[in-house]
Coordinates of C-alpha atoms in Angstrom, one line a residue:
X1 CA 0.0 0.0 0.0
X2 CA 1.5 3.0 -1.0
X3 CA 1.2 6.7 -1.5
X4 CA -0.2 7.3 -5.1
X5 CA 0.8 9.9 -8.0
X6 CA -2.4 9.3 -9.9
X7 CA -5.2 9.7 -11.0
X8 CA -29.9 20.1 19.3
X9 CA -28.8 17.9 22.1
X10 CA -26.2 15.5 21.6
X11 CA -28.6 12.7 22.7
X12 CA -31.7 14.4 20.8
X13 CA -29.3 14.0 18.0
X14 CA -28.0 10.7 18.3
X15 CA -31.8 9.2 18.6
X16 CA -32.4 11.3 15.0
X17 CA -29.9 9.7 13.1
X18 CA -31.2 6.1 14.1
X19 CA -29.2 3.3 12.5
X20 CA -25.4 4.6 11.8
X21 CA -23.9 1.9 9.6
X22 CA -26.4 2.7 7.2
X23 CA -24.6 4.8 5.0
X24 CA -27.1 7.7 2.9
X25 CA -27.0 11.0 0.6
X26 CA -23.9 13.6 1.5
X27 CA -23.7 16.8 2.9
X28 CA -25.4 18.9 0.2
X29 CA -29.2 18.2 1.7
X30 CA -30.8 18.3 -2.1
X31 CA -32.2 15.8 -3.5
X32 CA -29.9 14.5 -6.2
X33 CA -31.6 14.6 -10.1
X34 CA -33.4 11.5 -10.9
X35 CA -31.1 9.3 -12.7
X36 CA -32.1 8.4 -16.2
X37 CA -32.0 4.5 -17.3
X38 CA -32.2 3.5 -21.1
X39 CA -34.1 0.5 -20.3
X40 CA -33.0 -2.7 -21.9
X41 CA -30.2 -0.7 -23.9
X42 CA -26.3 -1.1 -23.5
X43 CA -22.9 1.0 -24.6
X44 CA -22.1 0.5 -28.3
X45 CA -18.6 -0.7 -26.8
X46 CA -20.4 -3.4 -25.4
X47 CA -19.3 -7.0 -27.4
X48 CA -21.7 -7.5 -30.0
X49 CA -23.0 -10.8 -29.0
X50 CA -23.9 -9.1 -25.0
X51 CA -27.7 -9.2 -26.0
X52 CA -26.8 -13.2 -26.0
X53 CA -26.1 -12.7 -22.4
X54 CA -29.1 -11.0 -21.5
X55 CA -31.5 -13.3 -23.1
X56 CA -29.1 -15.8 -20.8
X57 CA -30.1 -14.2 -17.3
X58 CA -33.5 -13.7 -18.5
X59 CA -33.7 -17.6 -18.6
X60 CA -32.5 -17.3 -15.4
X61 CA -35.5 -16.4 -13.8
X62 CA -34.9 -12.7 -13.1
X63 CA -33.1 -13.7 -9.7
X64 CA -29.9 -12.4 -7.8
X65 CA -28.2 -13.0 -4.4
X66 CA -25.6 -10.1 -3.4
X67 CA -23.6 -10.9 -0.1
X68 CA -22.2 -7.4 1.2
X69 CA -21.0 -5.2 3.6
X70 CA -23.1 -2.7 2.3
X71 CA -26.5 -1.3 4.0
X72 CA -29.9 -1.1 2.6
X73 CA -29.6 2.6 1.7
X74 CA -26.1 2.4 0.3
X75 CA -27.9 -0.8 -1.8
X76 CA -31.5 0.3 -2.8
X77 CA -30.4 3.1 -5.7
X78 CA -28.4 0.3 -7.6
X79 CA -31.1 -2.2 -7.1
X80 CA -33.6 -0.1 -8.0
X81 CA -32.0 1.1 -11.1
X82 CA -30.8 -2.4 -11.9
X83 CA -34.6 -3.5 -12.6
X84 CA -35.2 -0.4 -14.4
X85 CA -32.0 -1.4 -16.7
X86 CA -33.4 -4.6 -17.0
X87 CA -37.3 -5.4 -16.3
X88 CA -37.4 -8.9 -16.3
X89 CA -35.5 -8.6 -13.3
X90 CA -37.9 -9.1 -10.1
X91 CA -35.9 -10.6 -7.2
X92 CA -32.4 -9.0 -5.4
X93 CA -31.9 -10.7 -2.2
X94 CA -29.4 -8.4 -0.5
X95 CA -27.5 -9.8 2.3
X96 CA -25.8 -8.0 4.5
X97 CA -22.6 -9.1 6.0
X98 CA -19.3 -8.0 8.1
X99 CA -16.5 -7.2 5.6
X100 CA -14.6 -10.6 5.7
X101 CA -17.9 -12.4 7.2
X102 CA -19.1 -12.7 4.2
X103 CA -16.3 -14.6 2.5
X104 CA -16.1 -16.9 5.2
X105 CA -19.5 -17.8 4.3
X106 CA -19.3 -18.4 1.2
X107 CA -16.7 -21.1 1.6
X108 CA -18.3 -22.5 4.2
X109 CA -21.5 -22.8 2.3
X110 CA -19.6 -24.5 -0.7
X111 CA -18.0 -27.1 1.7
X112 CA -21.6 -28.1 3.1
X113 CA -23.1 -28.0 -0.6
X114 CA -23.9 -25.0 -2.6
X115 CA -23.9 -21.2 -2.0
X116 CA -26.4 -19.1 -2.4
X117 CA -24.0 -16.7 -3.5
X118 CA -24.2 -14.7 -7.1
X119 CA -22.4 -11.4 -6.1
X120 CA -20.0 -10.5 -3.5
X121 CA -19.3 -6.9 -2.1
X122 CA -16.7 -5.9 0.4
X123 CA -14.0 -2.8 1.3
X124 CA -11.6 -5.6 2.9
X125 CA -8.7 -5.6 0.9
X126 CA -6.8 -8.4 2.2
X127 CA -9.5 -10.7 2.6
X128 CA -10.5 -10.3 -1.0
X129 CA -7.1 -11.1 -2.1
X130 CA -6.9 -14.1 0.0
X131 CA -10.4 -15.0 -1.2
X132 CA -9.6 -14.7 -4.8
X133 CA -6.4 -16.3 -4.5
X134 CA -8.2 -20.1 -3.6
X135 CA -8.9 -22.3 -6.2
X136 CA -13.0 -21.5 -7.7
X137 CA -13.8 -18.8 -5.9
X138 CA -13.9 -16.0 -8.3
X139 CA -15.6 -16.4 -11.5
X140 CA -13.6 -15.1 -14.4
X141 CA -14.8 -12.3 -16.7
X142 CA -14.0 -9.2 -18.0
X143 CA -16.0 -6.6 -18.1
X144 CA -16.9 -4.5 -21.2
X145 CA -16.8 -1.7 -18.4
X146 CA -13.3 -2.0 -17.4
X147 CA -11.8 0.0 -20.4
X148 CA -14.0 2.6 -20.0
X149 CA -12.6 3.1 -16.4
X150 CA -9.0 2.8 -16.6
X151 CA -6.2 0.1 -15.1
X152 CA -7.5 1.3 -11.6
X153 CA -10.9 -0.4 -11.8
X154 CA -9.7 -4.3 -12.3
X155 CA -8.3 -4.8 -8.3
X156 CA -7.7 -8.9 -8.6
X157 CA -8.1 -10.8 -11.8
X158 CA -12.1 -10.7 -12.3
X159 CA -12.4 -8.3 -8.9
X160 CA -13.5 -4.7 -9.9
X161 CA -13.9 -1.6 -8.0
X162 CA -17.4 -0.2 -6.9
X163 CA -16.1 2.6 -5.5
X164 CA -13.3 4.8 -4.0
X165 CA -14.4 5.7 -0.6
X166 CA -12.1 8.1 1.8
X167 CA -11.2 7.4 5.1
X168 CA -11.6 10.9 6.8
X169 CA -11.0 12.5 10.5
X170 CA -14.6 13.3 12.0
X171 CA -14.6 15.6 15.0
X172 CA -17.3 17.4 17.5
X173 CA -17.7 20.7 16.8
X174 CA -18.6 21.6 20.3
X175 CA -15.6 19.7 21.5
X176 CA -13.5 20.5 19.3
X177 CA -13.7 24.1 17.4
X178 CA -10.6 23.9 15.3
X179 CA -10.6 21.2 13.0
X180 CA -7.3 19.4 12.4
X181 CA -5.9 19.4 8.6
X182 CA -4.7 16.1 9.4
X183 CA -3.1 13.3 11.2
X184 CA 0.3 15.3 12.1
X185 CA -2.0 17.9 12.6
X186 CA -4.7 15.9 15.3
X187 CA -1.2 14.7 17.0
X188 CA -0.2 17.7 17.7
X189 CA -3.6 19.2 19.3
X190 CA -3.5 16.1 21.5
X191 CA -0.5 16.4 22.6
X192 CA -0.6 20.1 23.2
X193 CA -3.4 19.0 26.1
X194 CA -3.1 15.2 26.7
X195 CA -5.7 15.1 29.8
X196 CA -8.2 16.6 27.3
X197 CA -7.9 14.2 24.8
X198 CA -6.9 10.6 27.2
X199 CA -9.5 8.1 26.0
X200 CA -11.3 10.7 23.8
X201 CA -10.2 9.8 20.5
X202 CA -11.4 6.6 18.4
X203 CA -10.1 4.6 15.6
X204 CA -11.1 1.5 13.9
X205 CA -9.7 -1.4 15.7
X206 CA -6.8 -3.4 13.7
X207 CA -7.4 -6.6 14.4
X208 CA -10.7 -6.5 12.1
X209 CA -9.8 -7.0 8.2
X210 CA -11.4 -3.6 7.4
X211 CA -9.5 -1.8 10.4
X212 CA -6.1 -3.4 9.6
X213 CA -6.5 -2.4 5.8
X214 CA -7.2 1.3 6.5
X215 CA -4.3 1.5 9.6
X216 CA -1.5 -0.9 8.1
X217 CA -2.4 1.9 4.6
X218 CA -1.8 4.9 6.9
X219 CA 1.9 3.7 7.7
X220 CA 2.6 2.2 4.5
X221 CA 1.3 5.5 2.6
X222 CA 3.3 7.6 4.9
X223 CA 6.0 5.8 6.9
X224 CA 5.9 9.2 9.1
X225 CA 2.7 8.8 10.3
X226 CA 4.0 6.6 13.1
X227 CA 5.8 9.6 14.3
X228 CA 1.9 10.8 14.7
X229 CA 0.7 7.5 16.1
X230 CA 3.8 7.3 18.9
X231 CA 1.6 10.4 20.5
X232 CA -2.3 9.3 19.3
X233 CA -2.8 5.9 20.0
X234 CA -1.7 6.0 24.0
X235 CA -4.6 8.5 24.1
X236 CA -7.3 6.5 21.6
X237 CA -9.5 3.9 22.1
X238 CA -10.2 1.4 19.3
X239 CA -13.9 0.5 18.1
X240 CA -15.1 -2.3 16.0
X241 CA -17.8 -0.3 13.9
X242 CA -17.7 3.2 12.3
X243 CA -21.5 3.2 13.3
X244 CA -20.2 2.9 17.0
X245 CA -17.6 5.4 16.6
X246 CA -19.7 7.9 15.0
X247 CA -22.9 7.5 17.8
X248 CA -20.3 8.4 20.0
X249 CA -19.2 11.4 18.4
X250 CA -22.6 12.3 18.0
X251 CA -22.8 11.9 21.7
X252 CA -19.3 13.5 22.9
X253 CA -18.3 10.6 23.9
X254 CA -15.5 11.1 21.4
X255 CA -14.1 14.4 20.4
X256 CA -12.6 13.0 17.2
X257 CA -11.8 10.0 15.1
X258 CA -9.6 8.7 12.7
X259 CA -9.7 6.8 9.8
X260 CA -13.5 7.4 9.6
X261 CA -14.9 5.9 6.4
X262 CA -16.4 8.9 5.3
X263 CA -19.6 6.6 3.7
X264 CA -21.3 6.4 6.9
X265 CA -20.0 10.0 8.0
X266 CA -21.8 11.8 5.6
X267 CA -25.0 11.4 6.3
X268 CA -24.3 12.2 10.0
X269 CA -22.4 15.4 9.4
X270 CA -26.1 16.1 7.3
X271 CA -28.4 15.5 9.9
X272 CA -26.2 16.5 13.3
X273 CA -26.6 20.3 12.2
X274 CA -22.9 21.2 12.2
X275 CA -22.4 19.3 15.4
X276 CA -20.3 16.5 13.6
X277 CA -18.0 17.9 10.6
X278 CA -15.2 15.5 8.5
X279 CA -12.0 16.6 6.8
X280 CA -10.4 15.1 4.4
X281 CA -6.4 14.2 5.8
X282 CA -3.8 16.6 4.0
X283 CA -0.8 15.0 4.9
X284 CA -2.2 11.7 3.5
X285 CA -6.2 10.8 3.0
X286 CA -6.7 7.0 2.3
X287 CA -8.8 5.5 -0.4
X288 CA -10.2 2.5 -0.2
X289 CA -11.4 0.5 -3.5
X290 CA -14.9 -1.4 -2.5
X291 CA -14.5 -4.5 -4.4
X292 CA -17.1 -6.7 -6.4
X293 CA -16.8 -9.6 -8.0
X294 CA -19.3 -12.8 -8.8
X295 CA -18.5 -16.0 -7.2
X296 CA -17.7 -19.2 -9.2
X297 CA -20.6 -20.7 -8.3
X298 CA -22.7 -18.3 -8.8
X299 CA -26.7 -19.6 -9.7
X300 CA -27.5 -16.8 -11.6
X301 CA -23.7 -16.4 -13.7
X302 CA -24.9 -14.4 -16.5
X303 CA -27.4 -11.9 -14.4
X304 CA -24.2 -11.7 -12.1
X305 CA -22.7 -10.1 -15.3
X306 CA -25.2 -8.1 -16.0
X307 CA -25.0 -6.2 -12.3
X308 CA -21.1 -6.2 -12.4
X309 CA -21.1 -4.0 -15.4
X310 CA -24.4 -1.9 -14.7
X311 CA -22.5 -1.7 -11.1
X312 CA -19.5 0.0 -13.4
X313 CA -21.7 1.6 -15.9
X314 CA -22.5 5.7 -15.9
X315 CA -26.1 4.9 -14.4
X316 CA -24.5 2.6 -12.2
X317 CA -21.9 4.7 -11.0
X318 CA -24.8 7.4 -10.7
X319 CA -26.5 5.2 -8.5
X320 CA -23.5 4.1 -6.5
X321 CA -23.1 7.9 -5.4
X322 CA -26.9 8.5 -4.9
X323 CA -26.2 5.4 -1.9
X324 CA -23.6 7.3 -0.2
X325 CA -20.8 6.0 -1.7
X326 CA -17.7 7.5 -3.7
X327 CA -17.9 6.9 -7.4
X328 CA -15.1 7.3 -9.5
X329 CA -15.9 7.3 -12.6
X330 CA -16.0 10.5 -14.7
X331 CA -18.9 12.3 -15.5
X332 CA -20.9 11.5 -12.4
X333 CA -21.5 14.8 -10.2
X334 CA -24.8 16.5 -9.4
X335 CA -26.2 17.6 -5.7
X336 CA -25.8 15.3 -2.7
X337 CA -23.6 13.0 -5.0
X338 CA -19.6 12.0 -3.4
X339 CA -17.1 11.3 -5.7
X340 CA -13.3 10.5 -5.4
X341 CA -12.7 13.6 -7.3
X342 CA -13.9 15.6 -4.8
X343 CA -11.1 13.9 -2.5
X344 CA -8.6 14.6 -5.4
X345 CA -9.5 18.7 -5.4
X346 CA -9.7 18.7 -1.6
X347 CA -5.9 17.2 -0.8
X348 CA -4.3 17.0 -4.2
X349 CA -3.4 13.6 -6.0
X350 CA 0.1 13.4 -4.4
X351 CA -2.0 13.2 -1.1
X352 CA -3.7 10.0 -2.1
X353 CA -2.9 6.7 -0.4
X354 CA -4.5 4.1 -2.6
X355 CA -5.2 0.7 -0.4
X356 CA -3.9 -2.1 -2.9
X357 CA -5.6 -5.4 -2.8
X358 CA -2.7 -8.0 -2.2
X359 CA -2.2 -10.6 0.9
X360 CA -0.1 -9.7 3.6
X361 CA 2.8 -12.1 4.6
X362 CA 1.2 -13.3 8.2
X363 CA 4.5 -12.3 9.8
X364 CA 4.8 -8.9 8.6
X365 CA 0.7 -8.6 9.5
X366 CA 1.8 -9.9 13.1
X367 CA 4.5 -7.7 13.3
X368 CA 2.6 -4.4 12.4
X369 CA -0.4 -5.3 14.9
X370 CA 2.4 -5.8 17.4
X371 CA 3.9 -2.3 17.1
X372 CA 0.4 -1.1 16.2
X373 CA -1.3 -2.6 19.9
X374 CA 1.6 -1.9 21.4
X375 CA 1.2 2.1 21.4
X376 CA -2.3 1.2 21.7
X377 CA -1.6 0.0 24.5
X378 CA -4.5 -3.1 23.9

């Protein structure tokens, strides 16, 4: 993982934003344009023979089972938009799974018999690659999509990415009235007043897939953020959810956080009414790719295909921002959309750190989470 060179009352408050992991619309409080489907119609790059592969998924029944780490409202724009792409499609069973859960499942379900499985979702980098790297797990295909989008959309052989989402610092406005420009930055306003800021911080805990990715990135991006992290992580307190570290944001139970996905922060810093804000890391903001990719085994293999490539498509790109995630693609932008430009414009390519999808040796993993925990003191 490396540092890129491309392209109310708090508790009145916390009760109105109900479920946190949900992740919604952005900042911008308008509605975002309807997004417009041509119905049944592809690209003209698309192979010649693809209307072969639709009549294929329509004998298929019109039936698809996603596993993801995704919630219902970061799901229901694609699905939605998916049938409208496609009429004959009635049925998208969406489960929704921990990050690396949902790969155990899957193989666990294949030893027993048969997975449900058609598509599989999921921001946890290493997991994906250890996934994808056993023997029929991944079914291959290449996407008409994938030229379209550049050498950064194909993250494994036949494992594309959904989206670039930004791992942000969220803070509490009324604890907190300057906001940091960055990690360096929050290290040196905690240190400045330690008492303050003892067990008042939060960051995802590294022993999860997800929090390792976005942590072990941090240091690998920018080797000198441990100079940052010798000073933070005495103070900080590790959580296993960003829905948990956000509630308690919300509820100054936390001043600030780090490494925030900023999917499920945006729709918070909408509805707290300036009491939760996010900035985007100058001295390094991470991106993490949100990977998809259709399992071997899939039941439905060709309506699989047909929601990987609407997934990368404009409309489906459209719809992936209208769910709260970062799209990437260009061309997408309207009101209440996120993209990973936006990141781009806010901290400047060089400021990037791209999470790569590749296994990590288990010693060097066991050697970061034991330098990691250790100034965590866990």
């Amino acid at each position: 993982m490396a540092r890129t060179h491309r392209p109310a009352t708090a508790l009145a408050l916390a009760l109105a934003l109900g479920a946190l992991t949900a992740c919604g619309s952005g900042s911008d409080t308008t509605e975002a344009a309807e997004n417009k489907i041509a119905a049944g119609q592809v690209p003209d790059y698309y192979p010649e023979d693809y209307s072969a592969l639709i009549e294929a998924a329509e004998k298929e029944g019109g039936k698809l089972t996603v596993y993801s780490n995704l919630g219902d409202e970061n799901m229901a724009p694609i699905v939605r938009d998916f049938k409208k792409k496609y009429d004959f499609i009635k049925t998208v069973s969406v489960n929704e799974l921990d990050s690396d859960e949902l790969f155990q499942k899957v193989l666990s379900e294949n030893a027993a018999g048969k997975s449900p499985a058609d598509v599989l979702i999921s921001s946890a980098a290493s997991a994906w690659a250890d996934f994808s790297g056993r023997k029929d797990t991944v079914l291959e295909y290449d996407s008409p999509e994938a030229a379209e989008l550049g050498d950064e959309a194909e993250l494994l052989p036949s494992v594309y990415s959904m989206s670039k989402d930004p791992m942000t610092i969220a803070y509490n406005t009324s604890l907190m009235e300057k906001a940091p420009t960055g990690i360096a930055d929050l290290a040196e306003i905690m240190k400045a007043d330690e008492g303050k800021f003892k067990n008042k911080v939060t960051v995802r805990d590294p022993e999860g897939s997800f929090g390792f990715t976005v942590t072990r990135a941090l240091t690998e991006g920018n080797p000198q953020a441990w100079d940052a992290l010798e000073t933070m992580l005495p103070l900080t307190r590790p959580e296993t959810s960003s829905g948990t570290q956000l509630e308690k944001i919300v509820a100054g139970e936390y001043t600030a956080g780090f490494l925030i996905s900023a999917s499920p922060a945006y729709p918070v810093v909408e509805d707290s009414a300036g009491l939760v804000k996010i900035v985007f890391p100058k001295d390094g903001t991470i991106v993490l790719p949100r990977g998809l990719g259709i399992a071997a085994k899939a039941p439905h293999p060709a309506t699989s295909k047909l929601f990987l490539d609407f997934a990368l498509s404009q409309e489906g790109q459209r719809a992936v921002a209208e769910g709260g995630l970062s799209s990437y693609r260009k061309g997408v932008e309207g009101k209440g959309l996120h993209t990973y430009q936006e990141v781009v414009d806010a901290v400047g390519e060089d400021n990037i750190i791209a999470v790569e999808y590749a296994p990590v040796a288990k010693n060097d993993a066991d050697a970061w989470l034991d330098r990691f925990n250790g100034l965590l003191k866990k």
